Amino acid sequence: MPRNYRHIKQYETEMLKLKEKGWSIREIGNKFGLTRDQTHDFFKRYNRKQRKIEAAKALHTKGQISKKHELPPSILKQDKLAQMRYVMASKDRYIKRLEMENELMRDFLSHTERK
């Protein structure tokens, strides 16, 4: 009988090796005592994360930007090119956010002016 909660990250490398060998999601889940849905969701999250890394998108889009401008540990494991892509993507996001704020302020001020 599967357990309700486990840290799936500790089994990540083993699960990926089994997936490469051709095991089904259900078989992998049974081996580690996880349900099919837990295993399926893990692979879905893992694949999404890999696509973001390949597309050079920032992995963590929520929250404040670090004041020290340190890279997250998951990005530090990547090569220098992936790190630079992450930095560029975060700067692009920041610029886009500032442009949107600027546009909102202009709209607000234009609507509050008396004629």
XYZ file of C-alpha atoms in Angstrom:
115
model
C 0.000 0.000 0.000
C 1.494 3.385 -1.012
C 2.414 5.939 1.593
C 0.770 9.366 1.556
C 3.914 11.496 1.452
C 7.566 11.079 0.576
C 10.312 13.303 -0.679
C 10.343 12.317 -4.320
C 13.462 14.403 -4.995
C 15.635 11.862 -3.175
C 14.583 9.229 -5.729
C 14.922 11.501 -8.771
C 18.022 9.946 -10.349
C 16.793 6.380 -9.828
C 13.364 7.211 -11.245
C 14.891 8.827 -14.338
C 17.136 5.809 -14.942
C 14.146 3.452 -14.699
C 12.158 5.666 -17.096
C 15.031 5.510 -19.602
C 15.046 1.711 -19.306
C 11.403 1.687 -20.393
C 9.579 1.166 -17.111
C 6.047 2.515 -16.949
C 5.026 5.273 -14.552
C 2.908 2.830 -12.570
C 5.822 0.364 -12.202
C 8.178 3.115 -11.044
C 5.607 4.302 -8.517
C 5.081 0.806 -7.156
C 8.829 0.308 -6.723
C 9.144 3.404 -4.518
C 5.776 3.113 -2.758
C 4.163 6.018 -4.596
C 0.836 6.253 -6.349
C 0.604 6.556 -10.117
C -0.576 10.187 -9.786
C 2.383 11.156 -7.591
C 4.825 9.617 -10.031
C 3.070 11.147 -13.044
C 3.090 14.597 -11.422
C 6.799 14.255 -10.617
C 7.651 13.536 -14.257
C 5.395 16.368 -15.386
C 7.177 18.836 -13.057
C 10.598 17.496 -14.030
C 9.894 17.805 -17.771
C 8.491 21.328 -17.334
C 11.618 22.357 -15.429
C 13.863 20.907 -18.144
C 11.919 22.752 -20.864
C 12.346 26.027 -18.980
C 16.072 25.451 -18.628
C 16.366 24.684 -22.351
C 14.340 27.766 -23.256
C 16.449 29.891 -20.870
C 13.447 30.954 -18.824
C 13.744 31.731 -15.159
C 12.761 28.818 -12.936
C 11.459 30.874 -10.049
C 9.258 33.663 -11.344
C 7.565 34.520 -8.044
C 9.007 36.421 -5.131
C 11.455 39.230 -4.783
C 14.722 39.396 -6.612
C 17.623 38.600 -4.328
C 19.352 41.730 -3.080
C 22.690 39.985 -3.364
C 21.773 38.909 -6.917
C 22.852 35.368 -6.166
C 21.771 32.585 -8.475
C 19.541 29.829 -7.086
C 21.274 26.502 -6.343
C 19.470 24.749 -9.197
C 20.980 27.229 -11.684
C 24.451 27.076 -10.130
C 24.564 23.379 -11.061
C 24.150 24.290 -14.736
C 26.895 25.415 -17.097
C 27.874 29.085 -17.511
C 25.721 29.520 -20.622
C 22.583 28.401 -18.764
C 23.481 30.723 -15.892
C 23.811 33.670 -18.276
C 20.500 32.783 -19.913
C 18.880 32.780 -16.480
C 20.348 36.197 -15.640
C 19.193 37.634 -18.979
C 15.704 36.181 -18.559
C 15.374 37.630 -15.058
C 16.542 41.057 -16.272
C 14.086 40.924 -19.173
C 11.274 40.068 -16.747
C 12.267 42.978 -14.506
C 12.327 45.445 -17.420
C 8.960 44.196 -18.668
C 7.456 44.634 -15.201
C 8.775 48.206 -14.970
C 7.374 49.017 -18.407
C 3.952 47.708 -17.364
C 4.037 49.774 -14.145
C 5.001 52.851 -16.135
C 2.126 52.305 -18.555
C -0.346 51.849 -15.698
C 0.819 55.053 -14.029
C 0.453 56.997 -17.281
C -3.067 55.653 -17.797
C -4.008 56.482 -14.218
C -2.659 60.018 -14.470
C -4.349 60.636 -17.803
C -7.724 59.555 -16.383
C -7.415 61.674 -13.247
C -6.622 64.933 -15.041
C -9.403 67.483 -14.955
C -10.548 69.034 -18.177
